Every structure is written in C-alpha cells, then in structure tokens.
mmCIF file of C-alpha atoms and ligand atoms in Angstrom:
data_model
loop_
_atom_site.group_PDB
_atom_site.id
_atom_site.type_symbol
_atom_site.label_atom_id
_atom_site.label_comp_id
_atom_site.label_asym_id
_atom_site.label_seq_id
_atom_site.Cartn_x
_atom_site.Cartn_y
_atom_site.Cartn_z
ATOM 1 C CA ARG A 1 159.465 71.322 -65.416
ATOM 2 C CA PRO A 2 158.432 74.876 -64.578
ATOM 3 C CA VAL A 3 160.436 77.250 -62.422
ATOM 4 C CA LEU A 4 158.998 78.640 -59.204
ATOM 5 C CA ALA A 5 159.314 82.396 -59.735
ATOM 6 C CA ILE A 6 158.965 84.978 -56.963
ATOM 7 C CA ASP A 7 158.624 88.778 -57.142
ATOM 8 C CA ILE A 8 159.022 90.640 -53.867
ATOM 9 C CA GLY A 9 158.001 94.294 -53.727
ATOM 10 C CA GLY A 10 157.090 96.862 -51.125
ATOM 11 C CA THR A 11 153.388 96.493 -51.960
ATOM 12 C CA LYS A 12 152.905 92.865 -52.978
ATOM 13 C CA LEU A 13 154.529 89.444 -52.919
ATOM 14 C CA ALA A 14 153.812 87.567 -56.159
ATOM 15 C CA ALA A 15 154.675 84.013 -57.121
ATOM 16 C CA ALA A 16 154.209 81.959 -60.260
ATOM 17 C CA LEU A 17 155.163 78.779 -62.001
ATOM 18 C CA VAL A 18 156.731 79.746 -65.326
ATOM 19 C CA ASP A 19 157.537 77.317 -68.121
ATOM 20 C CA ASP A 20 160.587 77.397 -70.389
ATOM 21 C CA ALA A 21 158.650 79.330 -73.039
ATOM 22 C CA GLY A 22 158.185 82.134 -70.502
ATOM 23 C CA ARG A 23 154.495 81.361 -69.948
ATOM 24 C CA VAL A 24 152.943 81.850 -66.524
ATOM 25 C CA VAL A 25 151.140 78.570 -65.715
ATOM 26 C CA ALA A 26 150.037 79.440 -62.153
ATOM 27 C CA TYR A 27 150.015 82.785 -60.354
ATOM 28 C CA ASP A 28 148.987 84.337 -57.064
ATOM 29 C CA ARG A 29 149.869 87.355 -54.933
ATOM 30 C CA VAL A 30 149.415 88.666 -51.395
ATOM 31 C CA PRO A 31 150.010 92.135 -49.936
ATOM 32 C CA THR A 32 153.505 92.576 -48.491
ATOM 33 C CA PRO A 33 153.190 92.552 -44.684
ATOM 34 C CA ASN A 34 154.972 95.865 -44.596
ATOM 35 C CA ALA A 35 153.284 97.693 -41.694
ATOM 36 C CA PRO A 36 155.551 98.955 -38.890
ATOM 37 C CA GLY A 37 155.932 96.214 -36.287
ATOM 38 C CA ARG A 38 155.844 93.326 -38.777
ATOM 39 C CA ASP A 39 159.102 91.431 -38.557
ATOM 40 C CA ALA A 40 161.193 89.378 -40.945
ATOM 41 C CA GLU A 41 159.500 86.124 -39.939
ATOM 42 C CA ASP A 42 156.014 87.594 -40.631
ATOM 43 C CA LEU A 43 157.192 88.287 -44.153
ATOM 44 C CA TRP A 44 158.746 84.871 -44.529
ATOM 45 C CA ARG A 45 155.498 83.191 -43.372
ATOM 46 C CA ALA A 46 153.476 85.185 -45.917
ATOM 47 C CA LEU A 47 155.872 84.137 -48.675
ATOM 48 C CA ASP A 48 155.951 80.512 -47.527
ATOM 49 C CA GLY A 49 152.133 80.287 -47.595
ATOM 50 C CA LEU A 50 151.981 81.942 -51.016
ATOM 51 C CA LEU A 51 154.508 79.482 -52.477
ATOM 52 C CA ASP A 52 152.620 76.478 -51.092
ATOM 53 C CA LYS A 53 149.405 77.787 -52.629
ATOM 54 C CA VAL A 54 150.805 78.471 -56.105
ATOM 55 C CA VAL A 55 152.399 75.050 -56.347
ATOM 56 C CA ALA A 56 149.259 73.317 -54.997
ATOM 57 C CA ASP A 57 147.015 75.227 -57.451
ATOM 58 C CA ALA A 58 149.114 73.852 -60.308
ATOM 59 C CA GLY A 59 148.676 70.267 -59.053
ATOM 60 C CA GLY A 60 151.916 70.116 -57.055
ATOM 61 C CA PRO A 61 154.687 69.888 -59.680
ATOM 62 C CA GLU A 62 158.281 69.680 -58.444
ATOM 63 C CA PRO A 63 159.874 72.885 -59.832
ATOM 64 C CA ALA A 64 163.140 72.860 -61.758
ATOM 65 C CA GLY A 65 164.480 75.667 -59.627
ATOM 66 C CA VAL A 66 163.590 78.834 -57.770
ATOM 67 C CA GLY A 67 164.178 82.301 -59.257
ATOM 68 C CA VAL A 68 163.567 85.464 -57.259
ATOM 69 C CA GLY A 69 163.392 89.156 -58.019
ATOM 70 C CA CYS A 70 163.429 91.308 -54.897
ATOM 71 C CA GLY A 71 163.321 95.067 -54.421
ATOM 72 C CA GLY A 72 166.912 96.278 -54.185
ATOM 73 C CA PRO A 73 169.515 96.704 -53.118
ATOM 74 C CA MET A 74 170.858 93.215 -52.528
ATOM 75 C CA THR A 75 174.087 91.261 -52.586
ATOM 76 C CA TRP A 76 174.907 89.038 -55.533
ATOM 77 C CA PRO A 77 175.421 86.100 -55.703
ATOM 78 C CA GLU A 78 174.829 85.440 -51.972
ATOM 79 C CA GLY A 79 171.252 86.641 -52.311
ATOM 80 C CA ALA A 80 170.956 88.502 -49.028
ATOM 81 C CA VAL A 81 168.362 91.222 -49.569
ATOM 82 C CA SER A 82 168.101 94.730 -48.091
ATOM 83 C CA PRO A 83 165.075 96.210 -49.835
ATOM 84 C CA LEU A 84 164.931 99.939 -49.167
ATOM 85 C CA ASN A 85 161.115 99.759 -49.185
ATOM 86 C CA ILE A 86 160.783 96.650 -46.952
ATOM 87 C CA PRO A 87 162.497 97.648 -43.692
ATOM 88 C CA ALA A 88 161.807 94.311 -41.979
ATOM 89 C CA TRP A 89 163.926 92.481 -44.554
ATOM 90 C CA ARG A 90 167.112 94.555 -44.385
ATOM 91 C CA GLY A 91 169.910 91.989 -44.525
ATOM 92 C CA PHE A 92 167.535 89.020 -44.747
ATOM 93 C CA PRO A 93 169.313 85.859 -46.016
ATOM 94 C CA LEU A 94 166.599 85.128 -48.579
ATOM 95 C CA ARG A 95 168.549 82.770 -50.817
ATOM 96 C CA GLU A 96 169.751 80.722 -47.843
ATOM 97 C CA ARG A 97 166.197 80.363 -46.524
ATOM 98 C CA LEU A 98 164.872 79.318 -49.913
ATOM 99 C CA ARG A 99 167.662 76.755 -50.281
ATOM 100 C CA GLU A 100 166.613 75.221 -46.965
ATOM 101 C CA ARG A 101 163.009 75.190 -48.220
ATOM 102 C CA HIS A 102 163.964 73.577 -51.567
ATOM 103 C CA PRO A 103 166.931 71.300 -50.892
ATOM 104 C CA GLY A 104 168.780 70.271 -54.030
ATOM 105 C CA LEU A 105 167.185 72.858 -56.331
ATOM 106 C CA PRO A 106 169.065 75.790 -57.833
ATOM 107 C CA VAL A 107 167.982 79.038 -56.180
ATOM 108 C CA ARG A 108 168.912 82.396 -57.707
ATOM 109 C CA VAL A 109 167.996 85.713 -56.139
ATOM 110 C CA HIS A 110 168.479 88.998 -57.958
ATOM 111 C CA ASN A 111 167.096 92.494 -57.793
ATOM 112 C CA ASP A 112 163.547 92.823 -59.165
ATOM 113 C CA ALA A 113 164.416 95.345 -61.852
ATOM 114 C CA ILE A 114 167.275 93.177 -63.044
ATOM 115 C CA CYS A 115 164.676 90.440 -63.437
ATOM 116 C CA VAL A 116 162.568 92.760 -65.622
ATOM 117 C CA ALA A 117 165.655 93.431 -67.768
ATOM 118 C CA VAL A 118 166.442 89.731 -68.047
ATOM 119 C CA GLY A 119 162.801 88.792 -68.727
ATOM 120 C CA GLU A 120 162.313 91.462 -71.393
ATOM 121 C CA HIS A 121 165.584 90.422 -73.012
ATOM 122 C CA TRP A 122 164.588 86.734 -72.924
ATOM 123 C CA ARG A 123 160.973 86.931 -74.111
ATOM 124 C CA GLY A 124 159.854 90.552 -74.327
ATOM 125 C CA ALA A 125 160.657 93.958 -75.847
ATOM 126 C CA GLY A 126 164.413 93.344 -75.640
ATOM 127 C CA ARG A 127 164.415 90.094 -77.644
ATOM 128 C CA GLU A 128 167.096 90.160 -80.331
ATOM 129 C CA ARG A 129 168.487 93.368 -78.823
ATOM 130 C CA ALA A 130 171.881 93.482 -77.144
ATOM 131 C CA ASN A 131 171.551 96.723 -75.156
ATOM 132 C CA VAL A 132 168.524 96.921 -72.927
ATOM 133 C CA LEU A 133 167.585 98.800 -69.771
ATOM 134 C CA GLY A 134 164.749 97.091 -67.886
ATOM 135 C CA MET A 135 163.016 99.244 -65.291
ATOM 136 C CA VAL A 136 160.504 98.822 -62.493
ATOM 137 C CA VAL A 137 158.395 101.801 -61.436
ATOM 138 C CA SER A 138 156.393 100.598 -58.461
ATOM 139 C CA THR A 139 156.755 101.138 -54.693
ATOM 140 C CA GLY A 140 160.344 101.962 -55.598
ATOM 141 C CA VAL A 141 162.150 102.576 -58.876
ATOM 142 C CA GLY A 142 164.895 100.266 -60.115
ATOM 143 C CA GLY A 143 166.691 99.184 -63.235
ATOM 144 C CA GLY A 144 168.819 96.437 -64.702
ATOM 145 C CA LEU A 145 171.225 96.573 -67.625
ATOM 146 C CA ILE A 146 171.924 94.216 -70.478
ATOM 147 C CA LEU A 147 174.923 95.472 -72.453
ATOM 148 C CA GLY A 148 176.507 93.631 -75.358
ATOM 149 C CA GLY A 149 173.939 90.867 -74.833
ATOM 150 C CA ARG A 150 175.088 90.166 -71.256
ATOM 151 C CA LEU A 151 173.581 91.062 -67.927
ATOM 152 C CA VAL A 152 175.820 93.576 -66.151
ATOM 153 C CA ASP A 153 176.079 92.755 -62.436
ATOM 154 C CA GLY A 154 178.426 95.473 -61.262
ATOM 155 C CA ALA A 155 180.539 95.034 -58.145
ATOM 156 C CA SER A 156 177.633 94.056 -55.889
ATOM 157 C CA GLY A 157 174.881 92.989 -58.292
ATOM 158 C CA ASN A 158 173.204 96.401 -58.390
ATOM 159 C CA ALA A 159 174.422 97.897 -61.694
ATOM 160 C CA GLY A 160 171.636 99.781 -63.465
ATOM 161 C CA HIS A 161 169.934 100.999 -60.281
ATOM 162 C CA ILE A 162 168.485 104.047 -62.007
ATOM 163 C CA GLY A 163 166.129 104.772 -59.084
ATOM 164 C CA HIS A 164 168.887 106.667 -57.303
ATOM 165 C CA VAL A 165 170.111 108.638 -60.282
ATOM 166 C CA ILE A 166 169.664 112.332 -59.407
ATOM 167 C CA VAL A 167 167.129 114.165 -61.533
ATOM 168 C CA ASP A 168 166.792 117.273 -59.337
ATOM 169 C CA PRO A 169 169.519 118.087 -56.784
ATOM 170 C CA ASP A 170 167.075 120.389 -54.990
ATOM 171 C CA GLY A 171 164.275 117.826 -55.147
ATOM 172 C CA PRO A 172 162.494 115.920 -52.384
ATOM 173 C CA PRO A 173 164.333 113.696 -49.881
ATOM 174 C CA CYS A 174 164.711 110.047 -50.854
ATOM 175 C CA GLY A 175 164.488 106.903 -48.710
ATOM 176 C CA CYS A 176 168.185 106.289 -49.441
ATOM 177 C CA GLY A 177 169.143 109.427 -47.501
ATOM 178 C CA GLY A 178 169.802 111.462 -50.636
ATOM 179 C CA ARG A 179 167.737 114.135 -52.345
ATOM 180 C CA GLY A 180 166.123 114.439 -55.743
ATOM 181 C CA CYS A 181 166.603 110.820 -56.799
ATOM 182 C CA LEU A 182 164.337 109.540 -59.566
ATOM 183 C CA GLU A 183 162.735 107.191 -57.022
ATOM 184 C CA ALA A 184 161.825 110.049 -54.669
ATOM 185 C CA ILE A 185 159.765 111.643 -57.457
ATOM 186 C CA ALA A 186 158.438 108.749 -59.551
ATOM 187 C CA ARG A 187 157.699 105.989 -57.020
ATOM 188 C CA GLY A 188 153.978 105.207 -56.755
ATOM 189 C CA PRO A 189 153.569 106.267 -53.116
ATOM 190 C CA GLY A 190 155.571 109.466 -53.825
ATOM 191 C CA LEU A 191 153.292 110.357 -56.709
ATOM 192 C CA VAL A 192 150.212 109.871 -54.588
ATOM 193 C CA ALA A 193 151.674 111.845 -51.665
ATOM 194 C CA TRP A 194 152.557 114.754 -53.948
ATOM 195 C CA ALA A 195 149.073 114.752 -55.518
ATOM 196 C CA ARG A 196 147.457 114.841 -52.056
ATOM 197 C CA GLU A 197 149.652 117.769 -51.026
ATOM 198 C CA GLN A 198 148.426 119.585 -54.129
ATOM 199 C CA GLY A 199 144.812 118.958 -53.132
ATOM 200 C CA TRP A 200 143.963 115.737 -54.972
ATOM 201 C CA ARG A 201 141.067 114.019 -53.188
ATOM 202 C CA PRO A 202 140.543 110.465 -54.371
ATOM 203 C CA GLY A 203 137.008 109.111 -54.500
ATOM 204 C CA GLU A 204 138.020 106.056 -52.508
ATOM 205 C CA PRO A 205 139.557 106.389 -49.045
ATOM 206 C CA GLY A 206 142.575 104.216 -49.913
ATOM 207 C CA GLY A 207 143.433 106.381 -52.964
ATOM 208 C CA THR A 208 146.460 104.781 -54.636
ATOM 209 C CA GLY A 209 148.348 105.075 -57.888
ATOM 210 C CA VAL A 210 145.560 103.135 -59.581
ATOM 211 C CA GLU A 211 142.959 105.850 -58.838
ATOM 212 C CA LEU A 212 145.454 108.633 -59.487
ATOM 213 C CA ALA A 213 146.237 107.206 -62.937
ATOM 214 C CA ALA A 214 142.527 106.804 -63.711
ATOM 215 C CA ASP A 215 141.880 110.428 -62.684
ATOM 216 C CA ALA A 216 144.796 111.549 -64.864
ATOM 217 C CA ARG A 217 143.316 109.727 -67.856
ATOM 218 C CA ASP A 218 140.027 111.556 -67.111
ATOM 219 C CA GLY A 219 141.909 114.864 -67.199
ATOM 220 C CA GLU A 220 141.718 115.760 -63.481
ATOM 221 C CA PRO A 221 144.346 118.570 -63.370
ATOM 222 C CA VAL A 222 146.235 117.600 -60.193
ATOM 223 C CA ALA A 223 146.399 113.949 -61.230
ATOM 224 C CA VAL A 224 147.618 115.013 -64.685
ATOM 225 C CA ALA A 225 150.292 117.197 -63.067
ATOM 226 C CA ALA A 226 151.411 114.379 -60.754
ATOM 227 C CA MET A 227 151.842 111.961 -63.662
ATOM 228 C CA ARG A 228 153.549 114.671 -65.669
ATOM 229 C CA ARG A 229 156.035 115.321 -62.877
ATOM 230 C CA ALA A 230 156.889 111.606 -62.630
ATOM 231 C CA GLY A 231 157.000 111.172 -66.408
ATOM 232 C CA ARG A 232 159.404 114.114 -66.772
ATOM 233 C CA ALA A 233 161.705 112.724 -64.083
ATOM 234 C CA LEU A 234 161.722 109.345 -65.828
ATOM 235 C CA GLY A 235 162.449 110.925 -69.223
ATOM 236 C CA ILE A 236 165.361 112.934 -67.798
ATOM 237 C CA ALA A 237 166.886 109.897 -66.062
ATOM 238 C CA ILE A 238 166.496 107.739 -69.169
ATOM 239 C CA ALA A 239 168.169 110.407 -71.325
ATOM 240 C CA SER A 240 171.175 110.339 -68.969
ATOM 241 C CA ALA A 241 171.178 106.538 -68.892
ATOM 242 C CA THR A 242 171.284 106.192 -72.643
ATOM 243 C CA HIS A 243 174.070 108.736 -72.981
ATOM 244 C CA LEU A 244 176.015 106.651 -70.460
ATOM 245 C CA CYS A 245 175.208 103.202 -71.848
ATOM 246 C CA ASP A 246 174.201 103.662 -75.527
ATOM 247 C CA LEU A 247 170.975 101.681 -75.212
ATOM 248 C CA GLU A 248 168.592 100.320 -77.854
ATOM 249 C CA VAL A 249 165.482 99.693 -75.752
ATOM 250 C CA VAL A 250 164.133 100.715 -72.373
ATOM 251 C CA ALA A 251 161.289 98.459 -71.160
ATOM 252 C CA ILE A 252 159.388 99.759 -68.138
ATOM 253 C CA GLY A 253 157.435 97.438 -65.845
ATOM 254 C CA GLY A 254 155.935 97.780 -62.359
ATOM 255 C CA GLY A 255 152.509 99.001 -61.269
ATOM 256 C CA VAL A 256 153.022 102.665 -62.171
ATOM 257 C CA SER A 257 153.986 101.738 -65.754
ATOM 258 C CA GLN A 258 150.322 100.857 -66.322
ATOM 259 C CA ALA A 259 149.325 104.532 -66.045
ATOM 260 C CA GLY A 260 149.433 104.898 -69.853
ATOM 261 C CA PRO A 261 149.692 108.154 -71.850
ATOM 262 C CA PRO A 262 149.469 110.520 -68.832
ATOM 263 C CA LEU A 263 152.855 109.061 -67.801
ATOM 264 C CA PHE A 264 154.416 108.080 -71.125
ATOM 265 C CA ASP A 265 153.593 111.274 -73.078
ATOM 266 C CA PRO A 266 155.507 113.614 -70.727
ATOM 267 C CA LEU A 267 158.196 110.942 -70.358
ATOM 268 C CA ARG A 268 158.867 110.908 -74.111
ATOM 269 C CA GLU A 269 158.616 114.709 -74.287
ATOM 270 C CA ALA A 270 161.245 115.115 -71.554
ATOM 271 C CA PHE A 271 163.414 112.441 -73.133
ATOM 272 C CA ASP A 272 163.285 114.247 -76.490
ATOM 273 C CA ALA A 273 164.188 117.528 -74.800
ATOM 274 C CA HIS A 274 167.220 116.059 -73.008
ATOM 275 C CA ALA A 275 168.558 113.286 -75.267
ATOM 276 C CA ARG A 276 170.382 115.517 -77.713
ATOM 277 C CA MET A 277 173.115 113.253 -79.088
ATOM 278 C CA ASP A 278 172.160 111.495 -82.321
ATOM 279 C CA PHE A 279 173.018 108.051 -80.971
ATOM 280 C CA ALA A 280 170.744 108.600 -77.985
ATOM 281 C CA ARG A 281 167.763 109.771 -80.003
ATOM 282 C CA ARG A 282 167.253 106.354 -81.589
ATOM 283 C CA LEU A 283 166.243 104.831 -78.255
ATOM 284 C CA GLU A 284 162.927 103.020 -78.088
ATOM 285 C CA ILE A 285 161.036 103.448 -74.771
ATOM 286 C CA VAL A 286 158.144 101.062 -74.181
ATOM 287 C CA PRO A 287 156.060 99.556 -71.392
ATOM 288 C CA ALA A 288 157.317 96.036 -70.593
ATOM 289 C CA ALA A 289 156.065 93.767 -73.392
ATOM 290 C CA LEU A 290 155.551 90.981 -70.843
ATOM 291 C CA GLY A 291 153.309 93.276 -68.802
ATOM 292 C CA GLN A 292 153.024 92.984 -65.038
ATOM 293 C CA PRO A 293 154.534 89.444 -64.917
ATOM 294 C CA ALA A 294 157.765 90.704 -66.538
ATOM 295 C CA GLY A 295 159.657 90.443 -63.241
ATOM 296 C CA LEU A 296 158.365 86.928 -62.575
ATOM 297 C CA ILE A 297 159.251 85.767 -66.067
ATOM 298 C CA GLY A 298 162.707 87.284 -65.607
ATOM 299 C CA ALA A 299 163.078 85.553 -62.245
ATOM 300 C CA ALA A 300 162.364 82.268 -64.049
ATOM 301 C CA ALA A 301 164.928 83.222 -66.708
ATOM 302 C CA LEU A 302 167.587 83.386 -63.956
ATOM 303 C CA ILE A 303 167.189 79.577 -63.929
ATOM 304 C CA PHE A 304 166.291 78.851 -67.575
ATOM 305 C CA ALA A 305 168.717 81.291 -69.193
ATOM 306 C CA PRO A 306 171.295 82.180 -66.533
ATOM 307 C CA GLY A 307 173.801 83.448 -69.113
ATOM 308 C CA ARG A 308 171.695 86.503 -69.837
HETATM 309 P P1 LIG B 401 155.557 96.269 -55.826
HETATM 310 O O1 LIG B 401 156.120 97.616 -55.530
HETATM 311 O O2 LIG B 401 155.220 95.503 -54.593
HETATM 312 O O3 LIG B 401 156.381 95.475 -56.795
HETATM 313 P P2 LIG B 401 153.592 97.159 -57.812
HETATM 314 O O4 LIG B 401 154.494 96.943 -58.972
HETATM 315 O O5 LIG B 401 152.165 96.739 -57.948
HETATM 316 O O6 LIG B 401 154.105 96.478 -56.482
HETATM 317 O O7 LIG B 401 153.653 98.732 -57.505
HETATM 318 C C1 LIG B 401 152.885 99.295 -56.500
HETATM 319 C C2 LIG B 401 152.775 100.778 -56.725
HETATM 320 O O8 LIG B 401 152.284 101.011 -58.051
HETATM 321 C C3 LIG B 401 151.785 101.411 -55.786
HETATM 322 O O9 LIG B 401 152.299 102.684 -55.407
HETATM 323 C C4 LIG B 401 150.532 101.547 -56.631
HETATM 324 O O10 LIG B 401 149.753 102.647 -56.213
HETATM 325 C C5 LIG B 401 151.081 101.758 -58.009
HETATM 326 N N1 LIG B 401 150.204 101.203 -59.066
HETATM 327 C C6 LIG B 401 149.729 99.939 -59.147
HETATM 328 N N2 LIG B 401 148.937 99.786 -60.243
HETATM 329 C C7 LIG B 401 148.906 100.995 -60.859
HETATM 330 C C8 LIG B 401 148.283 101.497 -62.045
HETATM 331 N N3 LIG B 401 147.479 100.734 -62.792
HETATM 332 N N4 LIG B 401 148.498 102.784 -62.388
HETATM 333 C C9 LIG B 401 149.290 103.579 -61.630
HETATM 334 N N5 LIG B 401 149.899 103.182 -60.500
HETATM 335 C C10 LIG B 401 149.724 101.898 -60.112
HETATM 336 ZN ZN1 LIG B 402 167.667 107.725 -53.471
#
C-alpha cells in the first residue's frame, strides 16, 4: 500500500501517494492560503480537500500511513508545527489533526527539509552515502542532516536548520528576528524583492522566482546578480556546514533549486573559495536527484524507512 505524503510550504501545499519504491503514483498541489486574514482552519480545509482529491484520483486506496514534511520549525515527535513562513499555523497541532483524520494509521510529521534529506538518502543523491545534508531553498531555506547513516533530530527535531546560519552579520533582517541569515538572502521571495529594489522589472505582473531565474539564464544583469547573491550565500553556508559536519553530499531541493547554472555556478565558486580544509573540498553539491518531489518522497520514507 502507498503512503499518503504531504509537503507543506509557504507557497504551496502538495500531496502524493508514494509507493515503497519511492515512486509518486498520484500527485496534486494547491496554493497555500497564506494571505493575511486566513486562519488555521482555512489552511486545514485546503489541505483536507487536497488529500481527498489525491486519494480519489488514485482510485481511493487505503494508505499505509501518513508522512508529512512541513516548513520549520516544529516539535518532534509531537508534530506541532510553527512554520516561520505560514503565520496562521504557528503552534498548529498538525499530527494530532491528521491522526483524527486517519484513525489507526501511523502519522509522522517532520520538517520539510529533513524530509528532503531522508528522501535523498533513501532513493536519491544520498543513496549509499552516510553523511548527507538535504536542503530546501523555497519560500524559506531549511536543511536536514544524516550523519553516520542516521537522521539527526537534535533536541527538538530541528538539527540541520541551515536557513538560520549567519552568512553576513550586517546583512538584511530575517523573519526569525535575526540578521544576515542564509534564509534572509536566498529565500525565493527575498531574491525577488532584492531584484526589484535593484530595478528588475518582470514581464509578467506577478514576477516570481520562476521569471527571475529565466531572466538570469537569458543574461539579464539584475537577475544574474540576484541569483549570484543567493548562490554565494548558499556556498558560504554550505562551506561552514561541511566543516562542522564532514559531509559527503549536499542535495538541494525546493523551487529555487530549479534555477540552474545562474544559481549553482556562483554557489560552487563561493564554496570553493571558503571550503579550504582538504576534507571539506571533497564535498559533492547537487540539485536533489528526486527533483521537486524529493520532500514528498522523504515524507513517505518517514513511514517506509523510519530508521533513516
Ligand atoms: P514552498 O515554499 O511552498 O515549498 P516552492 O518549493 O515551490 O514552494 O518554493 C517557492 C519559491 O520558489 C517561490 O519564491 C518561487 O518564486 C520560487 N521558485 C519556484 N520555482 C522556481 C524556479 N523554477 N526557479 C526559481 N525560483 C523558483
Ligand atoms: Zn533567520
């Protein structure tokens, strides 16, 4: 039986049925009802409808369990979520609500970047590797750590949260209340805001990271600079992370990771400039091998392969 896998971000709610080979057998997504004034129950209703639809589209199988990746931070193993980028869900008892919705099924809720780490370790770029940092670069920036072949939870389930590692103490303010965090510089909405301040004018009124990345690939100078700024911040943070944790692979998922060379070239350049110890220089940095569903596949792995 497949697992019902859920990925909750500041931009979209995604759900899938994932089989034990890590294949997505049904998938759908809806925008996160994240506008000011939307409350916790609005979000829950959107998720509830999405889950009904994904299961119905697949012909109504009874899932083997429910695995969830949610924007952090959160509490583990209780599964109450407090996503920095989803104000309406601060303190929301997500695991409890899902247990009421799916009586008798195992329900595991972890942070979305931890799911990317677990998914990439299970079926992606971190297969056969014992020391993996999985990252999400999306509405926020997060990370999850596999060390010595085991998922590291930390005291509260948030170990590996690289989004709030400081890359520039004099940098821009961050949603966490700090300054110069990786997330403040590299999150999708931050990238777009910076590009607009520098005079970037997207062709489409909604101008998002998707258009910004396309403009950067076309060589538009402000878009190139915006991606370069984010890529550098990521490279600096990853250099620090691998000095701390002696990693083998970093796999980066999330919407912004699809930007391609305009992001990854400066990222690798900055990494090379800052990762000076021999042991750190061997690190492989790649886009998530499982692509955009990496977090969903990892959420399913919380049920299929909970030891990871
Ligand atoms: P969530 O944060 O809800 O998990 P995503 O992973 O899709 O959602 O991340 C959303 C952010 O990523 C937005 O800021 C969006 O502009 C940006 N983004 C999405 N797709 C791309 C892309 N192809 N290239 C660059 N940025 C992207
Ligand atoms: Zn921060």
